[in-house]
Each structure stands twice: as structure tokens, then as C-alpha cells.
Amino acid sequence: VAKAEIHGIDKLTYAANPVTLAELRALPGFTFYQTDITDAAALRATIRKIQPDAIIHLAAETHVDRSIDQTAPFIATNLAGTHNLLEAALDHYRSLPPEARTRFRFLHISTDEVYGSLGATGAFHESSPFAPNSPYAASKAGAEHLVRAWQQTFDLPVIISNCSNNYGPYQFPEKL
């Protein structure tokens, strides 16, 4: 069984936890790169250096209240940053030999908030219509549309996940 290597890319904003990062850096097979996904050139250089077998796109501005107070960071990270990552992923994917292409995936972590609000009952599913109700949700919906477009237009193999909110011991406290 081959050992997995994990390469983390993060801008290290206010929500980053230095303790968690120190724990990760101590793990064998983990390498960290402080890179902002809104910096297209730096991101492409990092992806070229890493040469990943897959990309899991977790980067996002996520706090709804912050998206109402300041919309620009959400548009920059969630839309422009996703675009930059898709372009870097596509360049990398196209450079792979055929065998490696069959294994490569771009996993985009989105949110259930792209579908709007449920009310007291109901459930969302993948064919639910988009109805974002905040700048955050709208920026994530736009990012999903970009990811789907790269799949349809450029044949980039993608998976989109619409998770609901999760909270754990390493989450930034305002999310609670």
C-alpha cells in the first residue's frame, strides 16, 4: 500500500488556527504551503510543485454575517479563487499522462445554503433549484456553476459536495 501525501494550501486568515496547523505539520507526509487562491500565479506555481493526484477544494470565505458586512472578500475568494484553482487544476490535469488522468478528481466542497432555506420540514437534493439568500450562499452557488462549467466544457473530472454546516473542535468560534 502506497503512503499518501497531503499538501495543504491556505492563506492563513483570521480563522486559521496555528495550533491545528502545528499539529498537521508534525504529521509525516503532510506539507503546508501558505498560498492565497486569489493569487493566480502563486497558486499555479504551488500546484506545479505539488503535482497532485487529486484536489480537494475547501477554500472559502464562509461566515454569512461577514458576507453581509463585507461582500468583496466572498466574491474574491469564493468566485475568483475558485476560478484560479480550476485553471491551475485544468493545466495540471492536461499535463498528466493518460493513466494518471483516469484517477484524477477535483472535489469541490460547497454548501447546502446554495438551495436557500427549508423551513420546518423538507430536504434538499442535487436537483433542487438554487435559491441563495446571502452573499455567501450566492458566491458558493456561483463557484459551483464554475466547477460544473469546467467539467462540461473542459472535461475536468469533478465532484461537488453540498454539505450542511458542521462544527468541530478546530472550527473558528464565530461559526458556532
mmCIF file with all atom_site columns, C-alpha atoms in Angstrom:
data_model
loop_
_atom_site.group_PDB
_atom_site.id
_atom_site.type_symbol
_atom_site.label_atom_id
_atom_site.label_alt_id
_atom_site.label_comp_id
_atom_site.label_asym_id
_atom_site.label_entity_id
_atom_site.label_seq_id
_atom_site.pdbx_PDB_ins_code
_atom_site.Cartn_x
_atom_site.Cartn_y
_atom_site.Cartn_z
_atom_site.occupancy
_atom_site.B_iso_or_equiv
_atom_site.pdbx_formal_charge
_atom_site.auth_seq_id
_atom_site.auth_comp_id
_atom_site.auth_asym_id
_atom_site.auth_atom_id
_atom_site.pdbx_PDB_model_num
ATOM 1   C CA . VAL A 1 1   ? 0.000   0.000  0.000   1.00 0.00 ? 1   VAL A CA 1
ATOM 2   C CA . ALA A 1 2   ? 1.388   3.359  -1.028  1.00 0.00 ? 2   ALA A CA 1
ATOM 3   C CA . LYS A 1 3   ? 1.696   6.106  1.538   1.00 0.00 ? 3   LYS A CA 1
ATOM 4   C CA . ALA A 1 4   ? -0.484  9.136  0.951   1.00 0.00 ? 4   ALA A CA 1
ATOM 5   C CA . GLU A 1 5   ? 0.980   12.606 0.838   1.00 0.00 ? 5   GLU A CA 1
ATOM 6   C CA . ILE A 1 6   ? -1.235  15.500 1.849   1.00 0.00 ? 6   ILE A CA 1
ATOM 7   C CA . HIS A 1 7   ? -0.392  19.014 0.721   1.00 0.00 ? 7   HIS A CA 1
ATOM 8   C CA . GLY A 1 8   ? -2.325  21.794 2.413   1.00 0.00 ? 8   GLY A CA 1
ATOM 9   C CA . ILE A 1 9   ? -2.682  25.190 0.798   1.00 0.00 ? 9   ILE A CA 1
ATOM 10  C CA . ASP A 1 10  ? -4.095  28.023 2.906   1.00 0.00 ? 10  ASP A CA 1
ATOM 11  C CA . LYS A 1 11  ? -3.926  31.806 3.037   1.00 0.00 ? 11  LYS A CA 1
ATOM 12  C CA . LEU A 1 12  ? -3.998  31.725 6.865   1.00 0.00 ? 12  LEU A CA 1
ATOM 13  C CA . THR A 1 13  ? -6.681  34.324 7.502   1.00 0.00 ? 13  THR A CA 1
ATOM 14  C CA . TYR A 1 14  ? -8.209  35.297 10.842  1.00 0.00 ? 14  TYR A CA 1
ATOM 15  C CA . ALA A 1 15  ? -9.978  31.914 11.004  1.00 0.00 ? 15  ALA A CA 1
ATOM 16  C CA . ALA A 1 16  ? -6.782  29.833 10.780  1.00 0.00 ? 16  ALA A CA 1
ATOM 17  C CA . ASN A 1 17  ? -5.776  28.042 13.951  1.00 0.00 ? 17  ASN A CA 1
ATOM 18  C CA . PRO A 1 18  ? -1.982  27.996 14.473  1.00 0.00 ? 18  PRO A CA 1
ATOM 19  C CA . VAL A 1 19  ? -2.283  25.131 16.979  1.00 0.00 ? 19  VAL A CA 1
ATOM 20  C CA . THR A 1 20  ? -4.057  22.916 14.458  1.00 0.00 ? 20  THR A CA 1
ATOM 21  C CA . LEU A 1 21  ? -1.577  23.815 11.766  1.00 0.00 ? 21  LEU A CA 1
ATOM 22  C CA . ALA A 1 22  ? 1.338   22.924 14.065  1.00 0.00 ? 22  ALA A CA 1
ATOM 23  C CA . GLU A 1 23  ? -0.276  19.528 14.719  1.00 0.00 ? 23  GLU A CA 1
ATOM 24  C CA . LEU A 1 24  ? -0.693  18.929 10.981  1.00 0.00 ? 24  LEU A CA 1
ATOM 25  C CA . ARG A 1 25  ? 2.850   20.000 10.160  1.00 0.00 ? 25  ARG A CA 1
ATOM 26  C CA . ALA A 1 26  ? 4.116   17.388 12.601  1.00 0.00 ? 26  ALA A CA 1
ATOM 27  C CA . LEU A 1 27  ? 2.409   14.583 10.680  1.00 0.00 ? 27  LEU A CA 1
ATOM 28  C CA . PRO A 1 28  ? 4.541   12.505 8.302   1.00 0.00 ? 28  PRO A CA 1
ATOM 29  C CA . GLY A 1 29  ? 3.527   13.048 4.687   1.00 0.00 ? 29  GLY A CA 1
ATOM 30  C CA . PHE A 1 30  ? 1.993   16.499 5.290   1.00 0.00 ? 30  PHE A CA 1
ATOM 31  C CA . THR A 1 31  ? 3.412   19.609 3.631   1.00 0.00 ? 31  THR A CA 1
ATOM 32  C CA . PHE A 1 32  ? 1.971   23.088 4.048   1.00 0.00 ? 32  PHE A CA 1
ATOM 33  C CA . TYR A 1 33  ? 2.053   25.975 1.563   1.00 0.00 ? 33  TYR A CA 1
ATOM 34  C CA . GLN A 1 34  ? 0.890   29.438 2.584   1.00 0.00 ? 34  GLN A CA 1
ATOM 35  C CA . THR A 1 35  ? -0.722  30.488 -0.673  1.00 0.00 ? 35  THR A CA 1
ATOM 36  C CA . ASP A 1 36  ? -3.731  32.689 -1.394  1.00 0.00 ? 36  ASP A CA 1
ATOM 37  C CA . ILE A 1 37  ? -6.030  31.181 -4.042  1.00 0.00 ? 37  ILE A CA 1
ATOM 38  C CA . THR A 1 38  ? -6.802  34.696 -5.268  1.00 0.00 ? 38  THR A CA 1
ATOM 39  C CA . ASP A 1 39  ? -3.144  34.961 -6.359  1.00 0.00 ? 39  ASP A CA 1
ATOM 40  C CA . ALA A 1 40  ? -3.355  33.008 -9.623  1.00 0.00 ? 40  ALA A CA 1
ATOM 41  C CA . ALA A 1 41  ? 0.395   32.950 -10.329 1.00 0.00 ? 41  ALA A CA 1
ATOM 42  C CA . ALA A 1 42  ? 1.333   31.746 -6.841  1.00 0.00 ? 42  ALA A CA 1
ATOM 43  C CA . LEU A 1 43  ? -1.404  29.132 -6.907  1.00 0.00 ? 43  LEU A CA 1
ATOM 44  C CA . ARG A 1 44  ? -0.320  27.767 -10.298 1.00 0.00 ? 44  ARG A CA 1
ATOM 45  C CA . ALA A 1 45  ? 3.286   27.592 -9.092  1.00 0.00 ? 45  ALA A CA 1
ATOM 46  C CA . THR A 1 46  ? 2.218   25.680 -5.970  1.00 0.00 ? 46  THR A CA 1
ATOM 47  C CA . ILE A 1 47  ? 0.114   23.200 -7.977  1.00 0.00 ? 47  ILE A CA 1
ATOM 48  C CA . ARG A 1 48  ? 3.015   22.681 -10.416 1.00 0.00 ? 48  ARG A CA 1
ATOM 49  C CA . LYS A 1 49  ? 5.322   21.995 -7.460  1.00 0.00 ? 49  LYS A CA 1
ATOM 50  C CA . ILE A 1 50  ? 2.934   19.571 -5.755  1.00 0.00 ? 50  ILE A CA 1
ATOM 51  C CA . GLN A 1 51  ? 1.820   17.628 -8.854  1.00 0.00 ? 51  GLN A CA 1
ATOM 52  C CA . PRO A 1 52  ? -1.322  16.309 -7.071  1.00 0.00 ? 52  PRO A CA 1
ATOM 53  C CA . ASP A 1 53  ? -3.247  13.136 -7.870  1.00 0.00 ? 53  ASP A CA 1
ATOM 54  C CA . ALA A 1 54  ? -6.433  14.931 -6.770  1.00 0.00 ? 54  ALA A CA 1
ATOM 55  C CA . ILE A 1 55  ? -7.512  18.337 -5.493  1.00 0.00 ? 55  ILE A CA 1
ATOM 56  C CA . ILE A 1 56  ? -9.982  18.879 -2.677  1.00 0.00 ? 56  ILE A CA 1
ATOM 57  C CA . HIS A 1 57  ? -11.218 22.475 -2.811  1.00 0.00 ? 57  HIS A CA 1
ATOM 58  C CA . LEU A 1 58  ? -12.211 23.540 0.703   1.00 0.00 ? 58  LEU A CA 1
ATOM 59  C CA . ALA A 1 59  ? -11.062 27.158 0.470   1.00 0.00 ? 59  ALA A CA 1
ATOM 60  C CA . ALA A 1 60  ? -13.834 29.650 1.102   1.00 0.00 ? 60  ALA A CA 1
ATOM 61  C CA . GLU A 1 61  ? -14.989 32.647 2.998   1.00 0.00 ? 61  GLU A CA 1
ATOM 62  C CA . THR A 1 62  ? -17.879 31.069 4.906   1.00 0.00 ? 62  THR A CA 1
ATOM 63  C CA . HIS A 1 63  ? -19.479 33.238 7.535   1.00 0.00 ? 63  HIS A CA 1
ATOM 64  C CA . VAL A 1 64  ? -22.911 34.532 6.430   1.00 0.00 ? 64  VAL A CA 1
ATOM 65  C CA . ASP A 1 65  ? -22.891 37.570 8.731   1.00 0.00 ? 65  ASP A CA 1
ATOM 66  C CA . ARG A 1 66  ? -19.450 38.596 7.472   1.00 0.00 ? 66  ARG A CA 1
ATOM 67  C CA . SER A 1 67  ? -20.709 38.239 3.881   1.00 0.00 ? 67  SER A CA 1
ATOM 68  C CA . ILE A 1 68  ? -23.406 40.784 4.648   1.00 0.00 ? 68  ILE A CA 1
ATOM 69  C CA . ASP A 1 69  ? -20.972 43.222 6.275   1.00 0.00 ? 69  ASP A CA 1
ATOM 70  C CA . GLN A 1 70  ? -18.281 42.883 3.570   1.00 0.00 ? 70  GLN A CA 1
ATOM 71  C CA . THR A 1 71  ? -19.181 41.193 0.281   1.00 0.00 ? 71  THR A CA 1
ATOM 72  C CA . ALA A 1 72  ? -15.891 41.706 -1.577  1.00 0.00 ? 72  ALA A CA 1
ATOM 73  C CA . PRO A 1 73  ? -13.808 39.016 0.206   1.00 0.00 ? 73  PRO A CA 1
ATOM 74  C CA . PHE A 1 74  ? -16.519 36.447 -0.567  1.00 0.00 ? 74  PHE A CA 1
ATOM 75  C CA . ILE A 1 75  ? -16.564 37.300 -4.254  1.00 0.00 ? 75  ILE A CA 1
ATOM 76  C CA . ALA A 1 76  ? -12.756 37.346 -4.391  1.00 0.00 ? 76  ALA A CA 1
ATOM 77  C CA . THR A 1 77  ? -12.158 34.026 -2.617  1.00 0.00 ? 77  THR A CA 1
ATOM 78  C CA . ASN A 1 78  ? -15.255 32.017 -3.482  1.00 0.00 ? 78  ASN A CA 1
ATOM 79  C CA . LEU A 1 79  ? -15.580 33.063 -7.135  1.00 0.00 ? 79  LEU A CA 1
ATOM 80  C CA . ALA A 1 80  ? -12.229 34.403 -8.348  1.00 0.00 ? 80  ALA A CA 1
ATOM 81  C CA . GLY A 1 81  ? -10.288 31.974 -6.139  1.00 0.00 ? 81  GLY A CA 1
ATOM 82  C CA . THR A 1 82  ? -12.330 29.036 -7.404  1.00 0.00 ? 82  THR A CA 1
ATOM 83  C CA . HIS A 1 83  ? -11.682 30.200 -10.967 1.00 0.00 ? 83  HIS A CA 1
ATOM 84  C CA . ASN A 1 84  ? -7.933  30.346 -10.278 1.00 0.00 ? 84  ASN A CA 1
ATOM 85  C CA . LEU A 1 85  ? -7.939  26.885 -8.742  1.00 0.00 ? 85  LEU A CA 1
ATOM 86  C CA . LEU A 1 86  ? -9.941  25.455 -11.652 1.00 0.00 ? 86  LEU A CA 1
ATOM 87  C CA . GLU A 1 87  ? -7.486  26.949 -14.147 1.00 0.00 ? 87  GLU A CA 1
ATOM 88  C CA . ALA A 1 88  ? -4.495  25.573 -12.231 1.00 0.00 ? 88  ALA A CA 1
ATOM 89  C CA . ALA A 1 89  ? -6.210  22.174 -11.911 1.00 0.00 ? 89  ALA A CA 1
ATOM 90  C CA . LEU A 1 90  ? -7.030  22.085 -15.619 1.00 0.00 ? 90  LEU A CA 1
ATOM 91  C CA . ASP A 1 91  ? -3.455  22.943 -16.608 1.00 0.00 ? 91  ASP A CA 1
ATOM 92  C CA . HIS A 1 92  ? -2.214  20.216 -14.293 1.00 0.00 ? 92  HIS A CA 1
ATOM 93  C CA . TYR A 1 93  ? -4.817  17.687 -15.494 1.00 0.00 ? 93  TYR A CA 1
ATOM 94  C CA . ARG A 1 94  ? -3.901  18.297 -19.134 1.00 0.00 ? 94  ARG A CA 1
ATOM 95  C CA . SER A 1 95  ? -0.217  17.701 -18.322 1.00 0.00 ? 95  SER A CA 1
ATOM 96  C CA . LEU A 1 96  ? -0.878  14.271 -16.799 1.00 0.00 ? 96  LEU A CA 1
ATOM 97  C CA . PRO A 1 97  ? -0.224  11.044 -18.692 1.00 0.00 ? 97  PRO A CA 1
ATOM 98  C CA . PRO A 1 98  ? -3.420  9.169  -19.710 1.00 0.00 ? 98  PRO A CA 1
ATOM 99  C CA . GLU A 1 99  ? -3.246  6.663  -16.823 1.00 0.00 ? 99  GLU A CA 1
ATOM 100 C CA . ALA A 1 100 ? -2.989  9.435  -14.221 1.00 0.00 ? 100 ALA A CA 1
ATOM 101 C CA . ARG A 1 101 ? -5.860  11.337 -15.868 1.00 0.00 ? 101 ARG A CA 1
ATOM 102 C CA . THR A 1 102 ? -8.210  8.419  -15.247 1.00 0.00 ? 102 THR A CA 1
ATOM 103 C CA . ARG A 1 103 ? -7.556  8.698  -11.490 1.00 0.00 ? 103 ARG A CA 1
ATOM 104 C CA . PHE A 1 104 ? -7.536  12.497 -11.120 1.00 0.00 ? 104 PHE A CA 1
ATOM 105 C CA . ARG A 1 105 ? -10.522 14.237 -9.475  1.00 0.00 ? 105 ARG A CA 1
ATOM 106 C CA . PHE A 1 106 ? -11.331 17.798 -8.449  1.00 0.00 ? 106 PHE A CA 1
ATOM 107 C CA . LEU A 1 107 ? -13.591 17.662 -5.376  1.00 0.00 ? 107 LEU A CA 1
ATOM 108 C CA . HIS A 1 108 ? -15.397 20.940 -4.742  1.00 0.00 ? 108 HIS A CA 1
ATOM 109 C CA . ILE A 1 109 ? -16.851 21.335 -1.261  1.00 0.00 ? 109 ILE A CA 1
ATOM 110 C CA . SER A 1 110 ? -19.871 23.596 -1.487  1.00 0.00 ? 110 SER A CA 1
ATOM 111 C CA . THR A 1 111 ? -22.796 24.145 0.896   1.00 0.00 ? 111 THR A CA 1
ATOM 112 C CA . ASP A 1 112 ? -26.483 23.326 1.202   1.00 0.00 ? 112 ASP A CA 1
ATOM 113 C CA . GLU A 1 113 ? -27.069 27.073 1.503   1.00 0.00 ? 113 GLU A CA 1
ATOM 114 C CA . VAL A 1 114 ? -26.966 27.377 -2.299  1.00 0.00 ? 114 VAL A CA 1
ATOM 115 C CA . TYR A 1 115 ? -30.501 25.906 -2.201  1.00 0.00 ? 115 TYR A CA 1
ATOM 116 C CA . GLY A 1 116 ? -31.922 28.543 0.145   1.00 0.00 ? 116 GLY A CA 1
ATOM 117 C CA . SER A 1 117 ? -33.999 27.884 3.253   1.00 0.00 ? 117 SER A CA 1
ATOM 118 C CA . LEU A 1 118 ? -36.124 24.828 4.025   1.00 0.00 ? 118 LEU A CA 1
ATOM 119 C CA . GLY A 1 119 ? -38.443 25.895 6.778   1.00 0.00 ? 119 GLY A CA 1
ATOM 120 C CA . ALA A 1 120 ? -39.743 23.420 9.362   1.00 0.00 ? 120 ALA A CA 1
ATOM 121 C CA . THR A 1 121 ? -39.706 20.368 7.061   1.00 0.00 ? 121 THR A CA 1
ATOM 122 C CA . GLY A 1 122 ? -38.278 19.154 3.804   1.00 0.00 ? 122 GLY A CA 1
ATOM 123 C CA . ALA A 1 123 ? -34.965 18.180 2.333   1.00 0.00 ? 123 ALA A CA 1
ATOM 124 C CA . PHE A 1 124 ? -32.707 19.383 -0.438  1.00 0.00 ? 124 PHE A CA 1
ATOM 125 C CA . HIS A 1 125 ? -31.403 17.111 -3.174  1.00 0.00 ? 125 HIS A CA 1
ATOM 126 C CA . GLU A 1 126 ? -28.993 17.593 -6.055  1.00 0.00 ? 126 GLU A CA 1
ATOM 127 C CA . SER A 1 127 ? -31.748 18.690 -8.436  1.00 0.00 ? 127 SER A CA 1
ATOM 128 C CA . SER A 1 128 ? -33.193 21.285 -6.056  1.00 0.00 ? 128 SER A CA 1
ATOM 129 C CA . PRO A 1 129 ? -33.192 24.740 -7.647  1.00 0.00 ? 129 PRO A CA 1
ATOM 130 C CA . PHE A 1 130 ? -30.585 27.209 -6.454  1.00 0.00 ? 130 PHE A CA 1
ATOM 131 C CA . ALA A 1 131 ? -32.030 29.969 -4.276  1.00 0.00 ? 131 ALA A CA 1
ATOM 132 C CA . PRO A 1 132 ? -29.120 31.539 -2.358  1.00 0.00 ? 132 PRO A CA 1
ATOM 133 C CA . ASN A 1 133 ? -30.234 34.017 0.296   1.00 0.00 ? 133 ASN A CA 1
ATOM 134 C CA . SER A 1 134 ? -26.960 35.691 1.297   1.00 0.00 ? 134 SER A CA 1
ATOM 135 C CA . PRO A 1 135 ? -23.843 36.973 -0.451  1.00 0.00 ? 135 PRO A CA 1
ATOM 136 C CA . TYR A 1 136 ? -22.025 33.939 0.969   1.00 0.00 ? 136 TYR A CA 1
ATOM 137 C CA . ALA A 1 137 ? -24.534 31.477 -0.498  1.00 0.00 ? 137 ALA A CA 1
ATOM 138 C CA . ALA A 1 138 ? -24.597 33.348 -3.812  1.00 0.00 ? 138 ALA A CA 1
ATOM 139 C CA . SER A 1 139 ? -20.798 33.244 -4.046  1.00 0.00 ? 139 SER A CA 1
ATOM 140 C CA . LYS A 1 140 ? -20.804 29.495 -3.362  1.00 0.00 ? 140 LYS A CA 1
ATOM 141 C CA . ALA A 1 141 ? -23.576 28.956 -5.935  1.00 0.00 ? 141 ALA A CA 1
ATOM 142 C CA . GLY A 1 142 ? -21.514 30.881 -8.467  1.00 0.00 ? 142 GLY A CA 1
ATOM 143 C CA . ALA A 1 143 ? -18.466 28.779 -7.633  1.00 0.00 ? 143 ALA A CA 1
ATOM 144 C CA . GLU A 1 144 ? -20.497 25.611 -8.178  1.00 0.00 ? 144 GLU A CA 1
ATOM 145 C CA . HIS A 1 145 ? -21.556 26.889 -11.581 1.00 0.00 ? 145 HIS A CA 1
ATOM 146 C CA . LEU A 1 146 ? -17.906 27.483 -12.470 1.00 0.00 ? 146 LEU A CA 1
ATOM 147 C CA . VAL A 1 147 ? -16.938 23.975 -11.371 1.00 0.00 ? 147 VAL A CA 1
ATOM 148 C CA . ARG A 1 148 ? -19.764 22.447 -13.412 1.00 0.00 ? 148 ARG A CA 1
ATOM 149 C CA . ALA A 1 149 ? -18.771 24.557 -16.427 1.00 0.00 ? 149 ALA A CA 1
ATOM 150 C CA . TRP A 1 150 ? -15.152 23.311 -16.237 1.00 0.00 ? 150 TRP A CA 1
ATOM 151 C CA . GLN A 1 151 ? -16.498 19.761 -16.145 1.00 0.00 ? 151 GLN A CA 1
ATOM 152 C CA . GLN A 1 152 ? -18.826 20.258 -19.108 1.00 0.00 ? 152 GLN A CA 1
ATOM 153 C CA . THR A 1 153 ? -16.594 22.499 -21.221 1.00 0.00 ? 153 THR A CA 1
ATOM 154 C CA . PHE A 1 154 ? -13.121 21.158 -20.497 1.00 0.00 ? 154 PHE A CA 1
ATOM 155 C CA . ASP A 1 155 ? -13.876 17.599 -19.300 1.00 0.00 ? 155 ASP A CA 1
ATOM 156 C CA . LEU A 1 156 ? -12.212 18.244 -15.953 1.00 0.00 ? 156 LEU A CA 1
ATOM 157 C CA . PRO A 1 157 ? -13.351 15.346 -13.737 1.00 0.00 ? 157 PRO A CA 1
ATOM 158 C CA . VAL A 1 158 ? -15.148 16.984 -10.818 1.00 0.00 ? 158 VAL A CA 1
ATOM 159 C CA . ILE A 1 159 ? -17.278 16.012 -7.860  1.00 0.00 ? 159 ILE A CA 1
ATOM 160 C CA . ILE A 1 160 ? -19.413 18.565 -5.999  1.00 0.00 ? 160 ILE A CA 1
ATOM 161 C CA . SER A 1 161 ? -20.460 18.040 -2.393  1.00 0.00 ? 161 SER A CA 1
ATOM 162 C CA . ASN A 1 162 ? -23.208 20.139 -0.792  1.00 0.00 ? 162 ASN A CA 1
ATOM 163 C CA . CYS A 1 163 ? -22.511 19.706 2.899   1.00 0.00 ? 163 CYS A CA 1
ATOM 164 C CA . SER A 1 164 ? -24.632 21.190 5.629   1.00 0.00 ? 164 SER A CA 1
ATOM 165 C CA . ASN A 1 165 ? -22.966 23.152 8.407   1.00 0.00 ? 165 ASN A CA 1
ATOM 166 C CA . ASN A 1 166 ? -20.582 21.199 10.578  1.00 0.00 ? 166 ASN A CA 1
ATOM 167 C CA . TYR A 1 167 ? -18.850 22.286 13.730  1.00 0.00 ? 167 TYR A CA 1
ATOM 168 C CA . GLY A 1 168 ? -15.906 20.651 15.416  1.00 0.00 ? 168 GLY A CA 1
ATOM 169 C CA . PRO A 1 169 ? -13.097 21.354 17.861  1.00 0.00 ? 169 PRO A CA 1
ATOM 170 C CA . TYR A 1 170 ? -10.955 23.145 15.266  1.00 0.00 ? 170 TYR A CA 1
ATOM 171 C CA . GLN A 1 171 ? -13.697 25.394 13.847  1.00 0.00 ? 171 GLN A CA 1
ATOM 172 C CA . PHE A 1 172 ? -13.391 29.144 14.299  1.00 0.00 ? 172 PHE A CA 1
ATOM 173 C CA . PRO A 1 173 ? -15.660 30.085 17.259  1.00 0.00 ? 173 PRO A CA 1
ATOM 174 C CA . GLU A 1 174 ? -17.892 32.546 15.358  1.00 0.00 ? 174 GLU A CA 1
ATOM 175 C CA . LYS A 1 175 ? -19.254 29.627 13.321  1.00 0.00 ? 175 LYS A CA 1
ATOM 176 C CA . LEU A 1 176 ? -20.922 28.243 16.444  1.00 0.00 ? 176 LEU A CA 1
#
